[in-house]
């Protein structure tokens, strides 16, 4: 059984995008690497020197990555 922080990791059957700040102290980067290895079709984006709340104000970056993934689907 594969547990991640006491939560059972569920295999997701669709492409997944995962973002992680490299300096996140709330959710350690190792958790993102662990999850990305277990999800099929997962793209992990590690944001250098970013903390847990890096995405606030970065909506263009997020939407651009989602749009690119949709174009490739």
mmCIF file with all atom_site columns, C-alpha atoms in Angstrom:
data_model
loop_
_atom_site.group_PDB
_atom_site.id
_atom_site.type_symbol
_atom_site.label_atom_id
_atom_site.label_alt_id
_atom_site.label_comp_id
_atom_site.label_asym_id
_atom_site.label_entity_id
_atom_site.label_seq_id
_atom_site.pdbx_PDB_ins_code
_atom_site.Cartn_x
_atom_site.Cartn_y
_atom_site.Cartn_z
_atom_site.occupancy
_atom_site.B_iso_or_equiv
_atom_site.pdbx_formal_charge
_atom_site.auth_seq_id
_atom_site.auth_comp_id
_atom_site.auth_asym_id
_atom_site.auth_atom_id
_atom_site.pdbx_PDB_model_num
ATOM 1  C CA . UNK A 1 1  ? 0.000  0.000  0.000   1.00 0.00 ? 1  UNK A CA 1
ATOM 2  C CA . UNK A 1 2  ? 1.372  3.380  -0.991  1.00 0.00 ? 2  UNK A CA 1
ATOM 3  C CA . UNK A 1 3  ? 0.707  6.118  1.553   1.00 0.00 ? 3  UNK A CA 1
ATOM 4  C CA . UNK A 1 4  ? 1.667  9.768  1.240   1.00 0.00 ? 4  UNK A CA 1
ATOM 5  C CA . UNK A 1 5  ? 1.313  11.733 4.456   1.00 0.00 ? 5  UNK A CA 1
ATOM 6  C CA . UNK A 1 6  ? -1.289 9.208  5.667   1.00 0.00 ? 6  UNK A CA 1
ATOM 7  C CA . UNK A 1 7  ? -3.335 9.598  2.473   1.00 0.00 ? 7  UNK A CA 1
ATOM 8  C CA . UNK A 1 8  ? -3.626 6.695  0.080   1.00 0.00 ? 8  UNK A CA 1
ATOM 9  C CA . UNK A 1 9  ? -2.218 7.657  -3.301  1.00 0.00 ? 9  UNK A CA 1
ATOM 10 C CA . UNK A 1 10 ? -4.896 7.140  -5.943  1.00 0.00 ? 10 UNK A CA 1
ATOM 11 C CA . UNK A 1 11 ? -3.946 6.353  -9.517  1.00 0.00 ? 11 UNK A CA 1
ATOM 12 C CA . UNK A 1 12 ? -5.408 9.076  -11.692 1.00 0.00 ? 12 UNK A CA 1
ATOM 13 C CA . UNK A 1 13 ? -6.235 7.989  -15.208 1.00 0.00 ? 13 UNK A CA 1
ATOM 14 C CA . UNK A 1 14 ? -5.867 11.403 -16.872 1.00 0.00 ? 14 UNK A CA 1
ATOM 15 C CA . UNK A 1 15 ? -2.907 13.696 -17.554 1.00 0.00 ? 15 UNK A CA 1
ATOM 16 C CA . UNK A 1 16 ? -1.954 15.710 -14.480 1.00 0.00 ? 16 UNK A CA 1
ATOM 17 C CA . UNK A 1 17 ? -0.031 18.938 -13.960 1.00 0.00 ? 17 UNK A CA 1
ATOM 18 C CA . UNK A 1 18 ? 1.708  19.357 -10.618 1.00 0.00 ? 18 UNK A CA 1
ATOM 19 C CA . UNK A 1 19 ? 3.509  22.471 -9.390  1.00 0.00 ? 19 UNK A CA 1
ATOM 20 C CA . UNK A 1 20 ? 5.888  22.632 -6.449  1.00 0.00 ? 20 UNK A CA 1
ATOM 21 C CA . UNK A 1 21 ? 7.933  25.444 -4.985  1.00 0.00 ? 21 UNK A CA 1
ATOM 22 C CA . UNK A 1 22 ? 11.497 24.306 -4.338  1.00 0.00 ? 22 UNK A CA 1
ATOM 23 C CA . UNK A 1 23 ? 11.563 26.278 -1.070  1.00 0.00 ? 23 UNK A CA 1
ATOM 24 C CA . UNK A 1 24 ? 8.113  25.142 0.136   1.00 0.00 ? 24 UNK A CA 1
ATOM 25 C CA . UNK A 1 25 ? 8.193  24.530 3.894   1.00 0.00 ? 25 UNK A CA 1
ATOM 26 C CA . UNK A 1 26 ? 4.510  23.522 4.134   1.00 0.00 ? 26 UNK A CA 1
ATOM 27 C CA . UNK A 1 27 ? 4.623  20.655 1.640   1.00 0.00 ? 27 UNK A CA 1
ATOM 28 C CA . UNK A 1 28 ? 8.190  19.424 1.150   1.00 0.00 ? 28 UNK A CA 1
ATOM 29 C CA . UNK A 1 29 ? 9.390  19.111 -2.451  1.00 0.00 ? 29 UNK A CA 1
ATOM 30 C CA . UNK A 1 30 ? 10.020 15.385 -1.872  1.00 0.00 ? 30 UNK A CA 1
ATOM 31 C CA . UNK A 1 31 ? 6.247  14.953 -1.593  1.00 0.00 ? 31 UNK A CA 1
ATOM 32 C CA . UNK A 1 32 ? 5.761  16.341 -5.109  1.00 0.00 ? 32 UNK A CA 1
ATOM 33 C CA . UNK A 1 33 ? 8.465  14.084 -6.535  1.00 0.00 ? 33 UNK A CA 1
ATOM 34 C CA . UNK A 1 34 ? 6.893  11.118 -4.755  1.00 0.00 ? 34 UNK A CA 1
ATOM 35 C CA . UNK A 1 35 ? 3.435  11.913 -6.123  1.00 0.00 ? 35 UNK A CA 1
ATOM 36 C CA . UNK A 1 36 ? 4.692  12.665 -9.653  1.00 0.00 ? 36 UNK A CA 1
ATOM 37 C CA . UNK A 1 37 ? 6.422  9.273  -9.837  1.00 0.00 ? 37 UNK A CA 1
ATOM 38 C CA . UNK A 1 38 ? 3.152  7.531  -9.009  1.00 0.00 ? 38 UNK A CA 1
ATOM 39 C CA . UNK A 1 39 ? 0.796  9.417  -11.304 1.00 0.00 ? 39 UNK A CA 1
ATOM 40 C CA . UNK A 1 40 ? 0.795  8.310  -14.932 1.00 0.00 ? 40 UNK A CA 1
ATOM 41 C CA . UNK A 1 41 ? 1.133  11.201 -17.390 1.00 0.00 ? 41 UNK A CA 1
ATOM 42 C CA . UNK A 1 42 ? 2.151  13.659 -14.666 1.00 0.00 ? 42 UNK A CA 1
ATOM 43 C CA . UNK A 1 43 ? 4.161  16.764 -15.492 1.00 0.00 ? 43 UNK A CA 1
ATOM 44 C CA . UNK A 1 44 ? 5.927  18.166 -12.469 1.00 0.00 ? 44 UNK A CA 1
ATOM 45 C CA . UNK A 1 45 ? 6.879  21.845 -12.600 1.00 0.00 ? 45 UNK A CA 1
ATOM 46 C CA . UNK A 1 46 ? 9.313  22.817 -9.836  1.00 0.00 ? 46 UNK A CA 1
ATOM 47 C CA . UNK A 1 47 ? 9.448  26.570 -9.324  1.00 0.00 ? 47 UNK A CA 1
ATOM 48 C CA . UNK A 1 48 ? 12.966 27.595 -8.179  1.00 0.00 ? 48 UNK A CA 1
ATOM 49 C CA . UNK A 1 49 ? 13.213 29.454 -4.847  1.00 0.00 ? 49 UNK A CA 1
ATOM 50 C CA . UNK A 1 50 ? 9.408  29.542 -4.519  1.00 0.00 ? 50 UNK A CA 1
ATOM 51 C CA . UNK A 1 51 ? 7.494  28.852 -1.346  1.00 0.00 ? 51 UNK A CA 1
ATOM 52 C CA . UNK A 1 52 ? 4.086  27.333 -0.749  1.00 0.00 ? 52 UNK A CA 1
ATOM 53 C CA . UNK A 1 53 ? 2.025  30.244 -2.055  1.00 0.00 ? 53 UNK A CA 1
ATOM 54 C CA . UNK A 1 54 ? 4.054  30.924 -5.204  1.00 0.00 ? 54 UNK A CA 1
ATOM 55 C CA . UNK A 1 55 ? 0.969  30.674 -7.453  1.00 0.00 ? 55 UNK A CA 1
ATOM 56 C CA . UNK A 1 56 ? -0.770 33.777 -6.160  1.00 0.00 ? 56 UNK A CA 1
ATOM 57 C CA . UNK A 1 57 ? -0.245 36.370 -8.850  1.00 0.00 ? 57 UNK A CA 1
ATOM 58 C CA . UNK A 1 58 ? 1.195  33.805 -11.275 1.00 0.00 ? 58 UNK A CA 1
ATOM 59 C CA . UNK A 1 59 ? -2.046 32.898 -13.000 1.00 0.00 ? 59 UNK A CA 1
ATOM 60 C CA . UNK A 1 60 ? -0.633 33.626 -16.472 1.00 0.00 ? 60 UNK A CA 1
ATOM 61 C CA . UNK A 1 61 ? 2.137  31.080 -15.879 1.00 0.00 ? 61 UNK A CA 1
ATOM 62 C CA . UNK A 1 62 ? -0.354 28.475 -14.708 1.00 0.00 ? 62 UNK A CA 1
ATOM 63 C CA . UNK A 1 63 ? -2.837 29.096 -17.523 1.00 0.00 ? 63 UNK A CA 1
ATOM 64 C CA . UNK A 1 64 ? -0.065 28.975 -20.123 1.00 0.00 ? 64 UNK A CA 1
ATOM 65 C CA . UNK A 1 65 ? 1.078  25.554 -18.862 1.00 0.00 ? 65 UNK A CA 1
ATOM 66 C CA . UNK A 1 66 ? -2.521 24.259 -18.810 1.00 0.00 ? 66 UNK A CA 1
ATOM 67 C CA . UNK A 1 67 ? -3.131 25.541 -22.350 1.00 0.00 ? 67 UNK A CA 1
ATOM 68 C CA . UNK A 1 68 ? 0.086  23.921 -23.579 1.00 0.00 ? 68 UNK A CA 1
ATOM 69 C CA . UNK A 1 69 ? -0.897 20.603 -22.007 1.00 0.00 ? 69 UNK A CA 1
ATOM 70 C CA . UNK A 1 70 ? -4.339 20.778 -23.598 1.00 0.00 ? 70 UNK A CA 1
ATOM 71 C CA . UNK A 1 71 ? -2.828 21.467 -27.025 1.00 0.00 ? 71 UNK A CA 1
ATOM 72 C CA . UNK A 1 72 ? -0.693 18.336 -26.680 1.00 0.00 ? 72 UNK A CA 1
ATOM 73 C CA . UNK A 1 73 ? -3.604 16.150 -25.546 1.00 0.00 ? 73 UNK A CA 1
#
